[in-house]
Amino acid sequence: MNRFFQEEITVAIIAGGKSTRFGSPKALAYLGDKRLIDYALETANNLSSNVVLSVARDHPFQNILNVSFVVDVLHNIGPAGGIYSVLKYSPSPWIAVLPCDMPLLSATIYQYLWQSRRGIKPVVAQSHSGLEPLVSLWNTSIIPSFESMIRQGIFSLHKLIETFDGIIVDLPRIMEAYQPHYFLNVNRKEDLNRIKEILASQE
């Protein structure tokens, strides 16, 4: 399989959320004959051979998925805790962050992010709806600054990206094949039906 990143990058699927609005672990919800996490794994495996699942301590994936887990070292601070934990774990200088609940996300987006890097600044996708912090690249050199922000109680990814002078990649403007549905995410069970309709229209 040709992977854009080869071995240069660790891909982290963020799956540590509580799925409160969904009512059950949404990563394991089926969309057609595949689970949401299966869609995310397919995208991740197209990017790198080094794929990990960022999870909370009490995650539901044990004995279900044949993938490496990175358990949050800091608890109850949201996705920032997952990104920080993967940065601490990563054997590579860059990590690509991927949400577990965007089954239509295109791997090509990460090529645009990769090509937009400058130094060690985070690189973050911007969709037609705004900033997409869970579609992003982070460099391990930022760990000390990340730790400093966490000590100050700053856990918002938007605030972290702003503080680190993150590079914002305006995908609707620069990506020829951009589709708004790339960034459709699943928060509630009814969201699955909307995405099913899009998948059916593509067959």
PDB file of C-alpha atoms in Angstrom:
ATOM      1  CA  MET A   1       0.000   0.000   0.000  1.00  0.00           C
ATOM      2  CA  ASN A   2       1.337   3.453  -0.876  1.00  0.00           C
ATOM      3  CA  ARG A   3       1.172   5.667   2.193  1.00  0.00           C
ATOM      4  CA  PHE A   4       1.735   9.381   1.858  1.00  0.00           C
ATOM      5  CA  PHE A   5       3.592   9.687   5.152  1.00  0.00           C
ATOM      6  CA  GLN A   6       5.462   6.360   5.057  1.00  0.00           C
ATOM      7  CA  GLU A   7       7.147   6.022   8.479  1.00  0.00           C
ATOM      8  CA  GLU A   8       7.590   9.721   9.143  1.00  0.00           C
ATOM      9  CA  ILE A   9       4.458  10.245  11.170  1.00  0.00           C
ATOM     10  CA  THR A  10       2.252   8.698  13.836  1.00  0.00           C
ATOM     11  CA  VAL A  11      -1.473   8.788  13.088  1.00  0.00           C
ATOM     12  CA  ALA A  12      -3.663   9.109  16.165  1.00  0.00           C
ATOM     13  CA  ILE A  13      -7.380   8.387  16.015  1.00  0.00           C
ATOM     14  CA  ILE A  14      -9.010  10.313  18.851  1.00  0.00           C
ATOM     15  CA  ALA A  15     -11.546   7.987  20.449  1.00  0.00           C
ATOM     16  CA  GLY A  16     -11.502   8.980  24.108  1.00  0.00           C
ATOM     17  CA  GLY A  17     -14.775  10.916  24.172  1.00  0.00           C
ATOM     18  CA  LYS A  18     -17.713   9.913  26.331  1.00  0.00           C
ATOM     19  CA  SER A  19     -20.289   9.876  23.460  1.00  0.00           C
ATOM     20  CA  THR A  20     -22.833  11.437  25.824  1.00  0.00           C
ATOM     21  CA  ARG A  21     -25.126  12.723  23.085  1.00  0.00           C
ATOM     22  CA  PHE A  22     -24.909   9.474  21.139  1.00  0.00           C
ATOM     23  CA  GLY A  23     -25.838   7.330  24.131  1.00  0.00           C
ATOM     24  CA  SER A  24     -23.269   4.552  23.553  1.00  0.00           C
ATOM     25  CA  PRO A  25     -19.657   4.362  22.294  1.00  0.00           C
ATOM     26  CA  LYS A  26     -20.177   5.924  18.875  1.00  0.00           C
ATOM     27  CA  ALA A  27     -16.895   4.662  17.470  1.00  0.00           C
ATOM     28  CA  LEU A  28     -18.408   1.166  17.579  1.00  0.00           C
ATOM     29  CA  ALA A  29     -21.678   2.209  15.923  1.00  0.00           C
ATOM     30  CA  TYR A  30     -22.338   0.674  12.526  1.00  0.00           C
ATOM     31  CA  LEU A  31     -22.681   2.711   9.363  1.00  0.00           C
ATOM     32  CA  GLY A  32     -23.745   0.145   6.817  1.00  0.00           C
ATOM     33  CA  ASP A  33     -21.581  -2.933   7.307  1.00  0.00           C
ATOM     34  CA  LYS A  34     -18.676  -1.094   8.979  1.00  0.00           C
ATOM     35  CA  ARG A  35     -18.238   0.624  12.305  1.00  0.00           C
ATOM     36  CA  LEU A  36     -17.249   4.278  12.499  1.00  0.00           C
ATOM     37  CA  ILE A  37     -13.886   3.244  13.897  1.00  0.00           C
ATOM     38  CA  ASP A  38     -13.336   1.019  10.838  1.00  0.00           C
ATOM     39  CA  TYR A  39     -13.750   4.032   8.542  1.00  0.00           C
ATOM     40  CA  ALA A  40     -11.245   5.963  10.644  1.00  0.00           C
ATOM     41  CA  LEU A  41      -8.778   3.073  10.607  1.00  0.00           C
ATOM     42  CA  GLU A  42      -9.001   2.806   6.814  1.00  0.00           C
ATOM     43  CA  THR A  43      -8.176   6.494   6.455  1.00  0.00           C
ATOM     44  CA  ALA A  44      -5.374   6.261   9.013  1.00  0.00           C
ATOM     45  CA  ASN A  45      -3.829   3.205   7.363  1.00  0.00           C
ATOM     46  CA  ASN A  46      -3.722   5.102   4.077  1.00  0.00           C
ATOM     47  CA  LEU A  47      -1.538   7.690   5.791  1.00  0.00           C
ATOM     48  CA  SER A  48       0.947   5.647   7.808  1.00  0.00           C
ATOM     49  CA  SER A  49       1.809   2.197   9.068  1.00  0.00           C
ATOM     50  CA  ASN A  50       2.130   3.646  12.580  1.00  0.00           C
ATOM     51  CA  VAL A  51      -1.480   4.058  13.724  1.00  0.00           C
ATOM     52  CA  VAL A  52      -2.628   4.341  17.328  1.00  0.00           C
ATOM     53  CA  LEU A  53      -5.977   4.791  19.025  1.00  0.00           C
ATOM     54  CA  SER A  54      -6.079   7.554  21.627  1.00  0.00           C
ATOM     55  CA  VAL A  55      -8.409   6.373  24.386  1.00  0.00           C
ATOM     56  CA  ALA A  56      -9.552   7.041  27.932  1.00  0.00           C
ATOM     57  CA  ARG A  57      -8.519   4.680  30.714  1.00  0.00           C
ATOM     58  CA  ASP A  58     -11.927   2.943  30.729  1.00  0.00           C
ATOM     59  CA  HIS A  59     -12.159   2.573  26.944  1.00  0.00           C
ATOM     60  CA  PRO A  60     -14.474  -0.057  25.360  1.00  0.00           C
ATOM     61  CA  PHE A  61     -12.122  -1.223  22.602  1.00  0.00           C
ATOM     62  CA  GLN A  62     -10.030  -3.855  24.365  1.00  0.00           C
ATOM     63  CA  ASN A  63     -10.216  -7.256  22.623  1.00  0.00           C
ATOM     64  CA  ILE A  64     -12.258  -5.667  19.826  1.00  0.00           C
ATOM     65  CA  LEU A  65      -9.639  -3.910  17.730  1.00  0.00           C
ATOM     66  CA  ASN A  66      -6.220  -5.098  16.610  1.00  0.00           C
ATOM     67  CA  VAL A  67      -4.532  -1.735  17.038  1.00  0.00           C
ATOM     68  CA  SER A  68      -2.152  -0.093  19.493  1.00  0.00           C
ATOM     69  CA  PHE A  69      -3.714   2.041  22.221  1.00  0.00           C
ATOM     70  CA  VAL A  70      -2.388   5.198  23.834  1.00  0.00           C
ATOM     71  CA  VAL A  71      -4.259   5.746  27.085  1.00  0.00           C
ATOM     72  CA  ASP A  72      -4.702   9.350  28.228  1.00  0.00           C
ATOM     73  CA  VAL A  73      -2.052  10.245  30.801  1.00  0.00           C
ATOM     74  CA  LEU A  74      -4.192  13.199  31.885  1.00  0.00           C
ATOM     75  CA  HIS A  75      -7.857  12.609  32.493  1.00  0.00           C
ATOM     76  CA  ASN A  76     -11.030  14.607  31.919  1.00  0.00           C
ATOM     77  CA  ILE A  77      -9.484  17.427  29.916  1.00  0.00           C
ATOM     78  CA  GLY A  78     -10.999  16.497  26.572  1.00  0.00           C
ATOM     79  CA  PRO A  79      -9.208  15.861  23.277  1.00  0.00           C
ATOM     80  CA  ALA A  80      -6.243  18.000  24.338  1.00  0.00           C
ATOM     81  CA  GLY A  81      -5.382  15.200  26.752  1.00  0.00           C
ATOM     82  CA  GLY A  82      -5.426  12.673  23.935  1.00  0.00           C
ATOM     83  CA  ILE A  83      -3.214  14.759  21.676  1.00  0.00           C
ATOM     84  CA  TYR A  84      -0.776  15.431  24.517  1.00  0.00           C
ATOM     85  CA  SER A  85      -0.604  11.723  25.391  1.00  0.00           C
ATOM     86  CA  VAL A  86       0.134  10.726  21.790  1.00  0.00           C
ATOM     87  CA  LEU A  87       2.788  13.447  21.492  1.00  0.00           C
ATOM     88  CA  LYS A  88       4.480  11.992  24.584  1.00  0.00           C
ATOM     89  CA  TYR A  89       4.276   8.478  23.114  1.00  0.00           C
ATOM     90  CA  SER A  90       5.124   9.196  19.486  1.00  0.00           C
ATOM     91  CA  PRO A  91       8.339   7.699  18.082  1.00  0.00           C
ATOM     92  CA  SER A  92       8.114  10.154  15.182  1.00  0.00           C
ATOM     93  CA  PRO A  93       8.424  13.959  15.319  1.00  0.00           C
ATOM     94  CA  TRP A  94       4.986  14.565  13.797  1.00  0.00           C
ATOM     95  CA  ILE A  95       1.578  13.182  14.642  1.00  0.00           C
ATOM     96  CA  ALA A  96      -1.535  13.424  12.494  1.00  0.00           C
ATOM     97  CA  VAL A  97      -4.775  13.687  14.448  1.00  0.00           C
ATOM     98  CA  LEU A  98      -7.902  12.032  13.073  1.00  0.00           C
ATOM     99  CA  PRO A  99     -11.395  11.986  14.618  1.00  0.00           C
ATOM    100  CA  CYS A 100     -13.209   8.685  15.076  1.00  0.00           C
ATOM    101  CA  ASP A 101     -16.569  10.115  14.000  1.00  0.00           C
ATOM    102  CA  MET A 102     -15.987  11.608  10.516  1.00  0.00           C
ATOM    103  CA  PRO A 103     -16.418   8.579   8.244  1.00  0.00           C
ATOM    104  CA  LEU A 104     -16.349  10.607   5.015  1.00  0.00           C
ATOM    105  CA  LEU A 105     -13.067  12.369   5.764  1.00  0.00           C
ATOM    106  CA  SER A 106     -10.608  12.170   2.861  1.00  0.00           C
ATOM    107  CA  ALA A 107      -7.003  11.151   3.504  1.00  0.00           C
ATOM    108  CA  THR A 108      -5.995  13.664   0.831  1.00  0.00           C
ATOM    109  CA  ILE A 109      -6.742  16.461   3.293  1.00  0.00           C
ATOM    110  CA  TYR A 110      -3.659  15.478   5.265  1.00  0.00           C
ATOM    111  CA  GLN A 111      -1.469  15.999   2.215  1.00  0.00           C
ATOM    112  CA  TYR A 112      -2.599  19.627   2.150  1.00  0.00           C
ATOM    113  CA  LEU A 113      -1.831  19.943   5.851  1.00  0.00           C
ATOM    114  CA  TRP A 114       1.591  18.317   5.431  1.00  0.00           C
ATOM    115  CA  GLN A 115       2.525  20.640   2.586  1.00  0.00           C
ATOM    116  CA  SER A 116       1.527  23.666   4.697  1.00  0.00           C
ATOM    117  CA  ARG A 117       3.949  22.989   7.578  1.00  0.00           C
ATOM    118  CA  ARG A 118       6.249  25.773   8.779  1.00  0.00           C
ATOM    119  CA  GLY A 119       8.653  24.898  11.546  1.00  0.00           C
ATOM    120  CA  ILE A 120       6.989  23.100  14.467  1.00  0.00           C
ATOM    121  CA  LYS A 121       3.699  24.987  14.466  1.00  0.00           C
ATOM    122  CA  PRO A 122       0.490  22.942  14.598  1.00  0.00           C
ATOM    123  CA  VAL A 123      -1.254  22.691  11.236  1.00  0.00           C
ATOM    124  CA  VAL A 124      -5.044  22.659  11.371  1.00  0.00           C
ATOM    125  CA  ALA A 125      -7.767  22.142   8.781  1.00  0.00           C
ATOM    126  CA  GLN A 126     -10.431  24.750   8.242  1.00  0.00           C
ATOM    127  CA  SER A 127     -13.675  23.595   6.629  1.00  0.00           C
ATOM    128  CA  HIS A 128     -16.659  25.584   5.378  1.00  0.00           C
ATOM    129  CA  SER A 129     -17.922  25.458   8.983  1.00  0.00           C
ATOM    130  CA  GLY A 130     -14.748  26.745  10.620  1.00  0.00           C
ATOM    131  CA  LEU A 131     -11.725  25.354  12.393  1.00  0.00           C
ATOM    132  CA  GLU A 132     -11.439  21.544  12.661  1.00  0.00           C
ATOM    133  CA  PRO A 133      -8.944  20.960  15.508  1.00  0.00           C
ATOM    134  CA  LEU A 134      -9.208  17.165  15.291  1.00  0.00           C
ATOM    135  CA  VAL A 135      -8.002  17.236  11.682  1.00  0.00           C
ATOM    136  CA  SER A 136      -4.509  18.476  12.344  1.00  0.00           C
ATOM    137  CA  LEU A 137      -0.761  17.886  12.597  1.00  0.00           C
ATOM    138  CA  TRP A 138       1.297  18.396  15.756  1.00  0.00           C
ATOM    139  CA  ASN A 139       5.051  18.264  16.373  1.00  0.00           C
ATOM    140  CA  THR A 140       6.537  16.643  19.473  1.00  0.00           C
ATOM    141  CA  SER A 141       8.836  19.645  20.005  1.00  0.00           C
ATOM    142  CA  ILE A 142       5.785  21.508  21.255  1.00  0.00           C
ATOM    143  CA  ILE A 143       5.411  19.223  24.301  1.00  0.00           C
ATOM    144  CA  PRO A 144       6.995  21.639  26.857  1.00  0.00           C
ATOM    145  CA  SER A 145       4.711  24.480  25.734  1.00  0.00           C
ATOM    146  CA  PHE A 146       1.735  22.117  25.722  1.00  0.00           C
ATOM    147  CA  GLU A 147       2.546  21.086  29.298  1.00  0.00           C
ATOM    148  CA  SER A 148       2.817  24.710  30.362  1.00  0.00           C
ATOM    149  CA  MET A 149      -0.632  25.484  28.965  1.00  0.00           C
ATOM    150  CA  ILE A 150      -2.143  22.445  30.682  1.00  0.00           C
ATOM    151  CA  ARG A 151      -0.622  23.525  34.008  1.00  0.00           C
ATOM    152  CA  GLN A 152      -2.401  26.848  33.513  1.00  0.00           C
ATOM    153  CA  GLY A 153      -5.695  25.009  33.048  1.00  0.00           C
ATOM    154  CA  ILE A 154      -5.940  25.755  29.329  1.00  0.00           C
ATOM    155  CA  PHE A 155      -7.449  22.699  27.644  1.00  0.00           C
ATOM    156  CA  SER A 156      -9.316  24.253  24.708  1.00  0.00           C
ATOM    157  CA  LEU A 157      -7.825  23.140  21.406  1.00  0.00           C
ATOM    158  CA  HIS A 158      -8.876  26.427  19.809  1.00  0.00           C
ATOM    159  CA  LYS A 159      -6.964  28.339  22.485  1.00  0.00           C
ATOM    160  CA  LEU A 160      -3.938  26.053  22.221  1.00  0.00           C
ATOM    161  CA  ILE A 161      -3.846  26.446  18.440  1.00  0.00           C
ATOM    162  CA  GLU A 162      -4.091  30.230  18.792  1.00  0.00           C
ATOM    163  CA  THR A 163      -1.361  30.338  21.452  1.00  0.00           C
ATOM    164  CA  PHE A 164       0.984  28.177  19.375  1.00  0.00           C
ATOM    165  CA  ASP A 165       0.325  30.361  16.304  1.00  0.00           C
ATOM    166  CA  GLY A 166      -1.095  27.383  14.440  1.00  0.00           C
ATOM    167  CA  ILE A 167      -1.181  27.316  10.658  1.00  0.00           C
ATOM    168  CA  ILE A 168      -4.773  27.291   9.418  1.00  0.00           C
ATOM    169  CA  VAL A 169      -5.323  25.538   6.083  1.00  0.00           C
ATOM    170  CA  ASP A 170      -8.418  26.877   4.322  1.00  0.00           C
ATOM    171  CA  LEU A 171      -9.432  23.725   2.465  1.00  0.00           C
ATOM    172  CA  PRO A 172     -12.530  25.045   0.631  1.00  0.00           C
ATOM    173  CA  ARG A 173     -10.268  27.668  -0.941  1.00  0.00           C
ATOM    174  CA  ILE A 174      -7.258  25.551  -1.920  1.00  0.00           C
ATOM    175  CA  MET A 175      -8.539  21.987  -2.347  1.00  0.00           C
ATOM    176  CA  GLU A 176      -9.938  21.388  -5.823  1.00  0.00           C
ATOM    177  CA  ALA A 177     -11.887  18.263  -4.907  1.00  0.00           C
ATOM    178  CA  TYR A 178     -13.175  19.664  -1.593  1.00  0.00           C
ATOM    179  CA  GLN A 179     -16.570  18.361  -0.486  1.00  0.00           C
ATOM    180  CA  PRO A 180     -18.489  19.780   2.510  1.00  0.00           C
ATOM    181  CA  HIS A 181     -19.493  16.280   3.578  1.00  0.00           C
ATOM    182  CA  TYR A 182     -15.865  15.403   4.369  1.00  0.00           C
ATOM    183  CA  PHE A 183     -16.385  17.034   7.757  1.00  0.00           C
ATOM    184  CA  LEU A 184     -19.778  15.624   8.657  1.00  0.00           C
ATOM    185  CA  ASN A 185     -19.430  14.089  12.087  1.00  0.00           C
ATOM    186  CA  VAL A 186     -21.638  11.807  14.120  1.00  0.00           C
ATOM    187  CA  ASN A 187     -22.886  13.209  17.415  1.00  0.00           C
ATOM    188  CA  ARG A 188     -26.337  11.622  17.488  1.00  0.00           C
ATOM    189  CA  LYS A 189     -27.739   8.426  16.037  1.00  0.00           C
ATOM    190  CA  GLU A 190     -29.824  10.365  13.516  1.00  0.00           C
ATOM    191  CA  ASP A 191     -26.579  11.722  12.020  1.00  0.00           C
ATOM    192  CA  LEU A 192     -25.861   8.208  10.750  1.00  0.00           C
ATOM    193  CA  ASN A 193     -28.900   8.360   8.466  1.00  0.00           C
ATOM    194  CA  ARG A 194     -27.711  11.562   6.818  1.00  0.00           C
ATOM    195  CA  ILE A 195     -24.317  10.039   6.114  1.00  0.00           C
ATOM    196  CA  LYS A 196     -25.911   6.819   4.839  1.00  0.00           C
ATOM    197  CA  GLU A 197     -27.786   8.895   2.254  1.00  0.00           C
ATOM    198  CA  ILE A 198     -24.550  10.465   1.039  1.00  0.00           C
ATOM    199  CA  LEU A 199     -22.835   7.082   0.796  1.00  0.00           C
ATOM    200  CA  ALA A 200     -25.809   5.689  -1.140  1.00  0.00           C
ATOM    201  CA  SER A 201     -25.668   8.602  -3.591  1.00  0.00           C
ATOM    202  CA  GLN A 202     -22.005   7.818  -4.302  1.00  0.00           C
ATOM    203  CA  GLU A 203     -22.648   4.192  -5.285  1.00  0.00           C
TER     204      GLU A 203
END
